[in-house]
Coordinates of C-alpha atoms in Angstrom, one line a residue:
M1 CA 0.1 0.0 0.0
A2 CA 1.4 3.4 -1.2
E3 CA 2.4 5.6 1.9
L4 CA -0.1 8.5 2.4
M5 CA 1.2 12.1 1.6
P6 CA 1.4 14.3 4.7
S7 CA -1.4 16.7 4.9
K8 CA -0.6 20.6 4.6
E9 CA -1.2 20.9 8.4
D10 CA 1.2 18.0 9.0
R11 CA 3.8 19.8 7.1
K12 CA 3.3 23.0 8.9
N13 CA 3.7 21.3 12.2
S14 CA 6.8 19.3 11.1
P15 CA 10.4 20.6 11.7
C16 CA 11.4 22.0 8.3
G17 CA 13.5 24.3 6.7
Q18 CA 13.2 27.0 4.0
L19 CA 13.8 27.2 0.2
F20 CA 15.0 30.7 -0.6
Y21 CA 14.6 32.5 -3.9
F22 CA 16.3 35.7 -4.4
N23 CA 13.6 37.5 -6.6
C24 CA 14.9 41.0 -6.4
G25 CA 13.0 43.5 -8.6
N26 CA 9.6 42.0 -7.8
E27 CA 7.8 45.5 -7.5
V28 CA 8.0 45.8 -11.3
A29 CA 6.6 42.3 -11.8
L30 CA 3.9 43.0 -9.5
A31 CA 2.6 45.6 -12.0
H32 CA 2.1 42.6 -14.4
Q33 CA 0.5 40.1 -11.8
A34 CA -2.3 39.2 -13.9
S35 CA -0.1 38.3 -16.8
V36 CA 0.8 34.5 -17.4
S37 CA 3.9 35.2 -19.4
Y38 CA 5.7 38.1 -17.6
T39 CA 9.5 38.2 -18.3
P40 CA 11.5 40.3 -16.1
P41 CA 13.9 42.8 -17.7
R42 CA 17.5 41.8 -18.5
I43 CA 19.1 43.8 -15.6
V44 CA 16.9 42.1 -13.1
R45 CA 17.6 38.7 -14.7
Q46 CA 21.2 39.6 -14.3
M47 CA 20.8 40.4 -10.8
R48 CA 18.9 37.4 -9.8
R49 CA 21.5 35.3 -11.3
D50 CA 24.5 36.8 -9.8
L51 CA 23.2 37.6 -6.4
A52 CA 21.1 34.4 -6.2
Y53 CA 23.4 33.3 -3.3
L54 CA 22.6 36.1 -0.8
P55 CA 19.8 34.4 1.2
A56 CA 22.2 31.8 2.2
W57 CA 23.6 34.4 4.8
I58 CA 20.2 35.0 6.3
A59 CA 19.2 31.5 6.7
P60 CA 18.4 30.9 10.1
N61 CA 18.9 26.8 9.9
P62 CA 21.8 26.2 7.7
E63 CA 21.7 22.6 8.1
Q64 CA 18.1 22.5 7.0
D65 CA 17.7 25.6 4.8
W66 CA 18.3 25.7 0.8
V67 CA 18.9 28.4 -1.7
W68 CA 17.3 28.1 -5.2
L69 CA 19.8 29.2 -7.9
P70 CA 18.6 29.9 -11.6
S71 CA 20.1 28.5 -14.7
N72 CA 23.9 28.8 -15.1
S73 CA 24.5 30.4 -11.7
P74 CA 28.0 29.6 -10.5
R75 CA 28.7 27.8 -7.2
F76 CA 31.3 28.5 -4.3
S77 CA 34.3 26.4 -4.9
K78 CA 35.6 27.1 -1.3
E79 CA 34.4 26.5 2.1
M80 CA 33.4 29.2 4.6
P81 CA 34.6 28.7 8.2
F82 CA 31.0 28.3 9.0
P83 CA 27.7 26.6 7.8
L84 CA 25.7 28.3 5.1
A85 CA 22.5 27.0 3.5
H86 CA 22.5 24.3 0.9
V87 CA 22.2 25.3 -2.8
L88 CA 19.9 23.7 -5.3
G89 CA 20.3 24.4 -8.9
A90 CA 17.3 25.1 -11.5
E91 CA 18.5 22.1 -13.5
E92 CA 17.7 19.7 -10.4
V93 CA 14.2 19.7 -10.9
D94 CA 13.4 16.5 -9.0
L95 CA 13.7 18.2 -5.5
G96 CA 12.3 14.9 -3.9
R97 CA 15.7 13.1 -4.7
T98 CA 17.8 15.8 -3.3
I99 CA 15.9 17.0 -0.3
H100 CA 14.2 14.5 2.2
H101 CA 12.6 16.7 4.8
P102 CA 9.7 19.5 4.4
L103 CA 10.5 23.0 3.3
C104 CA 8.7 26.3 3.1
L105 CA 9.2 28.4 0.1
S106 CA 10.7 31.9 1.0
F107 CA 10.8 34.8 -1.5
W108 CA 12.9 38.1 -1.2
G109 CA 9.6 39.7 -2.3
P110 CA 6.1 38.8 -3.3
E111 CA 5.7 37.9 -7.0
P112 CA 2.6 36.1 -8.3
T113 CA 3.9 36.0 -11.9
L114 CA 6.1 33.2 -10.7
R115 CA 3.3 30.7 -10.7
P116 CA 4.9 28.5 -13.5
L117 CA 7.8 28.2 -11.1
F118 CA 5.3 26.9 -8.4
S119 CA 4.2 24.2 -10.6
Q120 CA 7.9 23.0 -11.4
F121 CA 8.6 23.0 -7.6
R122 CA 5.2 21.1 -6.7
S123 CA 5.9 18.4 -9.4
G124 CA 9.5 17.7 -8.3
F125 CA 8.9 18.1 -4.5
P126 CA 5.6 17.7 -3.1
L127 CA 6.6 18.2 0.4
L128 CA 7.4 22.0 -0.5
D129 CA 4.8 24.2 1.2
I130 CA 4.1 27.2 -0.9
P131 CA 2.2 29.9 1.0
D132 CA -1.2 30.7 -0.4
S133 CA -0.3 34.4 -0.3
Y134 CA 2.3 34.0 -2.9
S135 CA -0.2 33.2 -5.6
R136 CA -2.9 35.9 -4.5
P137 CA -2.9 39.1 -6.3
Y138 CA -1.7 42.1 -4.2
P139 CA -3.3 45.2 -3.6
S140 CA -1.6 47.8 -5.9
E141 CA -1.0 50.4 -2.9
L142 CA 1.3 47.7 -1.4
Y143 CA 3.9 48.4 -4.1
D144 CA 2.9 51.5 -6.2
R145 CA 4.3 54.2 -3.9
S146 CA 0.9 55.5 -2.4
L147 CA 1.7 53.4 0.8
S148 CA 4.1 55.8 1.9
V149 CA 1.9 58.7 1.2
E150 CA -0.8 57.0 3.6
L151 CA 1.8 56.5 6.3
L152 CA 3.1 60.1 5.9
Q153 CA -0.2 61.5 6.7
E154 CA -0.1 59.9 10.1
L155 CA 3.3 61.0 11.0
P156 CA 4.5 64.5 12.3
V157 CA 5.9 65.9 9.1
P158 CA 5.3 69.3 7.3
S159 CA 2.6 68.8 4.6
K160 CA 4.8 70.3 2.0
I161 CA 6.9 67.1 1.8
I162 CA 4.0 64.7 1.2
P163 CA 4.1 63.5 -2.7
R164 CA 1.2 64.7 -4.7
F165 CA -0.1 62.2 -7.1
C166 CA -0.9 63.4 -10.6
Y167 CA -3.4 61.4 -12.8
T168 CA -4.2 64.2 -15.2
D169 CA -2.3 67.0 -17.0
E170 CA -4.1 69.5 -15.1
E171 CA -3.1 68.0 -11.6
L172 CA 0.5 68.0 -13.0
E173 CA 0.4 71.6 -13.8
E174 CA -1.2 72.5 -10.5
A175 CA 1.3 70.6 -8.5
C176 CA 4.3 72.2 -10.2
L177 CA 2.8 75.5 -9.5
A178 CA 2.3 74.7 -5.8
L179 CA 6.1 73.4 -5.5
A180 CA 7.7 76.0 -7.5
P181 CA 10.3 77.5 -7.3
G182 CA 12.8 74.9 -6.6
A183 CA 14.1 71.3 -7.3
I184 CA 11.5 68.5 -7.3
L185 CA 11.4 64.5 -7.6
A186 CA 9.1 63.0 -10.1
K187 CA 8.5 59.4 -9.1
L188 CA 7.0 56.7 -11.5
P189 CA 4.8 54.0 -10.2
F190 CA 6.0 50.3 -10.1
S191 CA 9.7 50.9 -10.1
S192 CA 12.3 49.8 -7.4
S193 CA 16.1 50.4 -6.4
G194 CA 16.2 54.1 -7.5
R195 CA 15.0 53.5 -11.1
G196 CA 12.0 55.6 -12.0
V197 CA 13.1 58.6 -9.8
L198 CA 13.4 61.7 -12.0
P199 CA 14.9 65.3 -10.8
Y200 CA 13.4 68.3 -12.3
V201 CA 13.7 72.0 -11.6
L202 CA 10.7 74.3 -11.3
P203 CA 9.6 76.2 -13.2
L204 CA 9.8 73.7 -15.9
S205 CA 11.3 74.3 -19.3
Q206 CA 9.3 73.6 -22.4
E207 CA 11.3 70.5 -23.0
S208 CA 11.1 69.2 -19.3
R209 CA 7.4 69.9 -19.4
R210 CA 6.9 67.6 -22.5
T211 CA 8.9 64.9 -21.0
L212 CA 7.1 65.0 -17.7
M213 CA 3.6 65.1 -19.1
A214 CA 4.7 62.2 -21.5
Q215 CA 5.9 60.1 -18.7
R216 CA 2.5 60.8 -16.8
Q217 CA 0.4 59.7 -19.9
K218 CA 2.6 56.6 -20.4
N219 CA 2.3 55.4 -16.6
G220 CA -1.1 56.5 -16.0
V221 CA 0.0 58.7 -12.9
I222 CA 3.1 60.4 -11.6
S223 CA 4.1 61.8 -8.1
L224 CA 5.9 65.0 -7.3
E225 CA 7.7 65.9 -4.3
P226 CA 10.1 68.8 -3.2
L227 CA 14.0 67.5 -3.7
L228 CA 15.1 67.9 0.0
D229 CA 18.6 68.8 0.9
K230 CA 19.5 65.3 2.0
V231 CA 22.2 64.7 4.8
E232 CA 22.0 60.9 5.3
D233 CA 19.8 58.0 4.1
W234 CA 18.3 55.5 6.8
A235 CA 15.6 52.9 7.1
A236 CA 13.8 51.2 9.6
E237 CA 13.5 47.3 9.2
Y238 CA 10.4 45.2 10.4
R239 CA 9.3 41.7 10.2
I240 CA 5.7 40.6 9.9
D241 CA 5.4 37.0 11.6
D242 CA 3.3 34.2 10.7
E243 CA 0.6 35.2 13.0
G244 CA 0.5 38.6 11.7
R245 CA 2.5 40.4 14.4
V246 CA 4.9 43.3 13.4
D247 CA 8.4 43.5 15.1
F248 CA 10.9 46.2 14.7
V249 CA 14.0 44.6 13.8
G250 CA 16.6 47.7 13.7
L251 CA 17.9 50.5 11.9
S252 CA 20.0 50.4 8.8
H253 CA 22.0 53.5 7.4
F254 CA 23.0 53.6 3.7
V255 CA 24.3 55.6 0.9
T256 CA 22.9 56.4 -2.4
E257 CA 24.1 58.3 -5.3
K258 CA 21.6 60.0 -7.6
C259 CA 18.9 57.9 -5.9
R260 CA 20.8 54.7 -6.7
Y261 CA 21.8 52.4 -3.9
L262 CA 25.5 51.9 -3.3
Y263 CA 26.0 50.4 0.2
N264 CA 25.3 50.1 3.8
E265 CA 27.2 51.2 6.6
V266 CA 27.0 48.4 9.2
Y267 CA 27.4 48.7 12.9
H268 CA 26.1 47.1 16.0
P269 CA 22.3 47.8 16.3
R270 CA 22.8 49.9 19.5
I271 CA 25.5 52.1 17.6
L272 CA 23.0 52.7 14.7
W273 CA 20.1 53.7 17.0
Q274 CA 22.5 56.1 19.0
K275 CA 23.8 57.9 15.5
L276 CA 20.3 58.8 14.4
A277 CA 18.7 59.5 17.8
S278 CA 21.5 61.9 18.5
V279 CA 20.5 64.0 15.4
V280 CA 16.7 63.9 15.4
G281 CA 16.0 62.9 19.2
E282 CA 15.3 59.8 20.7
R283 CA 11.6 60.8 21.7
L284 CA 10.8 61.5 18.0
L285 CA 12.6 58.2 16.9
E286 CA 10.6 56.3 19.4
E287 CA 7.3 57.9 18.3
V288 CA 8.0 57.3 14.6
I289 CA 8.8 53.4 15.2
T290 CA 5.5 53.2 17.0
I291 CA 3.6 54.9 14.2
H292 CA 5.3 52.6 11.6
R293 CA 4.5 49.6 13.5
D294 CA 1.0 50.3 14.0
F295 CA 0.3 51.4 10.4
L296 CA 1.9 48.2 9.0
Q297 CA -0.2 46.1 11.5
R298 CA -3.3 47.6 9.9
R299 CA -2.4 48.1 6.3
V300 CA 0.1 45.3 5.5
A301 CA -0.2 42.7 7.7
P302 CA -3.6 41.5 6.5
H303 CA -2.2 40.8 3.1
Y304 CA 1.5 39.9 3.7
R305 CA 4.1 38.0 5.7
G306 CA 7.7 38.6 5.8
T307 CA 10.1 41.7 5.9
V308 CA 9.3 45.3 5.4
G309 CA 11.8 48.2 5.1
V310 CA 10.6 51.9 5.4
D311 CA 13.0 54.2 3.8
M312 CA 13.9 57.6 5.7
L313 CA 16.3 60.4 5.4
T314 CA 17.8 63.4 7.4
Y315 CA 17.5 66.8 5.8
Q316 CA 18.5 70.4 6.3
G317 CA 15.5 72.4 7.3
G318 CA 15.0 76.2 6.2
R319 CA 16.8 77.3 9.5
G320 CA 19.8 74.9 9.2
E321 CA 18.3 72.5 11.4
V322 CA 18.5 68.7 10.6
L323 CA 15.0 67.1 10.3
L324 CA 13.8 63.6 9.6
H325 CA 11.7 62.4 6.8
P326 CA 10.3 59.3 8.3
A327 CA 8.8 57.5 5.3
V328 CA 10.3 58.1 1.7
E329 CA 9.3 54.6 0.7
V330 CA 7.6 51.6 2.2
N331 CA 9.4 48.5 0.5
V332 CA 6.9 45.4 1.1
R333 CA 9.6 42.9 0.6
S334 CA 13.4 42.4 2.1
T335 CA 15.8 44.9 1.9
M336 CA 19.5 45.3 1.5
G337 CA 19.2 47.0 4.9
L338 CA 17.8 44.2 6.4
L339 CA 20.3 41.9 4.8
A340 CA 23.2 43.9 6.0
H341 CA 21.6 43.7 9.7
R342 CA 21.7 39.9 9.4
L343 CA 25.2 39.8 8.0
Y344 CA 26.3 41.8 11.1
E345 CA 24.8 39.2 13.3
R346 CA 26.6 36.5 11.7
L347 CA 30.0 38.2 10.9
G348 CA 30.4 41.4 12.9
M349 CA 32.4 42.1 16.0
P350 CA 30.8 44.5 18.4
E351 CA 32.6 47.7 18.1
A352 CA 33.7 47.1 14.4
R353 CA 32.3 49.1 11.4
Y354 CA 31.8 47.2 8.2
R355 CA 30.4 48.0 4.9
Y356 CA 27.8 45.9 2.8
Q357 CA 28.1 47.0 -1.1
I358 CA 27.0 46.0 -4.4
A359 CA 29.1 47.0 -7.0
S360 CA 28.2 46.7 -10.9
F361 CA 30.7 45.9 -13.6
A362 CA 29.9 47.2 -17.3
K363 CA 31.6 44.2 -19.1
K364 CA 31.6 40.6 -18.6
G365 CA 34.8 39.4 -17.1
D366 CA 35.6 42.5 -15.2
A367 CA 34.0 41.1 -12.0
L368 CA 36.2 38.0 -12.2
A369 CA 39.2 40.1 -12.7
W370 CA 38.2 42.2 -9.7
L371 CA 37.9 39.1 -7.5
Q372 CA 41.3 37.7 -8.5
A373 CA 42.9 41.1 -7.6
S374 CA 40.8 41.3 -4.3
E375 CA 41.9 37.7 -3.2
V376 CA 45.6 38.8 -3.3
E377 CA 45.3 42.4 -1.9
T378 CA 42.3 42.2 0.7
P379 CA 41.6 38.4 1.4
P380 CA 39.0 37.9 4.1
R381 CA 40.3 36.6 7.7
F382 CA 38.1 35.4 10.5
D383 CA 38.6 34.7 14.1
A384 CA 37.9 31.5 15.7
D385 CA 34.2 32.4 16.0
G386 CA 33.7 33.0 12.6
K387 CA 33.8 36.9 12.8
L388 CA 35.3 39.0 10.0
L389 CA 38.5 40.4 11.3
R390 CA 39.7 42.1 8.2
G391 CA 39.6 41.9 4.4
N392 CA 36.8 42.0 1.8
L393 CA 34.5 39.0 1.6
P394 CA 32.5 38.4 -1.6
L395 CA 29.1 36.9 -0.6
H396 CA 28.5 34.7 -3.7
P397 CA 30.5 33.0 -6.4
I398 CA 31.8 35.0 -9.3
D399 CA 32.3 33.6 -13.0
V400 CA 33.1 35.3 -16.1
D401 CA 29.4 36.3 -16.8
T402 CA 29.1 37.9 -13.5
Q403 CA 28.2 41.7 -13.4
F404 CA 26.9 42.4 -10.0
V405 CA 29.1 41.6 -6.9
A406 CA 28.0 42.0 -3.2
T407 CA 30.7 42.1 -0.5
F408 CA 30.9 42.8 3.1
S409 CA 34.2 44.1 4.4
L410 CA 35.9 45.5 7.6
V411 CA 36.4 49.3 7.3
P412 CA 39.7 50.2 9.0
S413 CA 39.5 52.5 12.2

């Protein structure tokens, strides 16, 4: 008699690991979630291939957890001085022959257009639990920038920094008049990682007006907000657990250039809190975190389980004081700040300063050449507990086709 397949409830209650998939760029895919044949842009496919191994560093149970690698992804040839999650290549479709215990699928961010992949996983590994929420459509406000506007309306901020959504050319003209003179940011919906953020100066030139209106017509809506005199980029990281409870994980401090993410400055969580609180005040920071949590509980937790990052920044006010913008974006997905936090937990020494960075290389072969030079000049060195003492640690394998490289490195005192 054939053995009965465990029920979903039995699998949920059984000891199990996770199967991680690094599907960065999921926000753009969410705009096409009704499509049955969506293909991500080439740059997103390249990032998913090159950086696929990143979840291995945040896997809580390395002995039981696995990371799924797209086709042709390279694999580490060196052993680390600590356990990392196992890897599973896309060509290994019969997961049941490789993995002998239940797993739960864990995405970087929600992406219902990956339904064909779910079918592939289910056919090869019936013990894989795929959360129902991964297949359900997501409300558009969870990824189209409007969530941050809702949140800002509950936070102690001047009304002038709240973005204005323009659905018609008339609304666009009115918003430009209200914000003039000065520099503004126009943001397209359904974009991520700094893409779709366009700077303009008011009043608009004729050419800028034509370009901005064309973008509004193409995308249906565009948001405008003042370009603030930024001092530093920050984020608050949260996790919504399986029961829908929202927990504050910690702060992250990152650096951007022309709205493009460059790297995270990584310290002990206590030091990060003290650095921001010393500038904006601990009472305000505590109030902001409380409002964030309450908002995420009401607006996001009913639809989503996983990590959420709320981007913030400090900026110069009109009288020279440093102010906090407490909700630039709400990222309903994992973030590089959360990854930096987890890397510190695994690799960081208490008083040391680190940098988590993603570099891009224009030509194939350049990343591999960089790696070979780095292995000679700044090889990573670990202490007996697996903490990074010095050097530059590549966080994934690199081959001749790699164009994006993530590293964790000690910043000398």
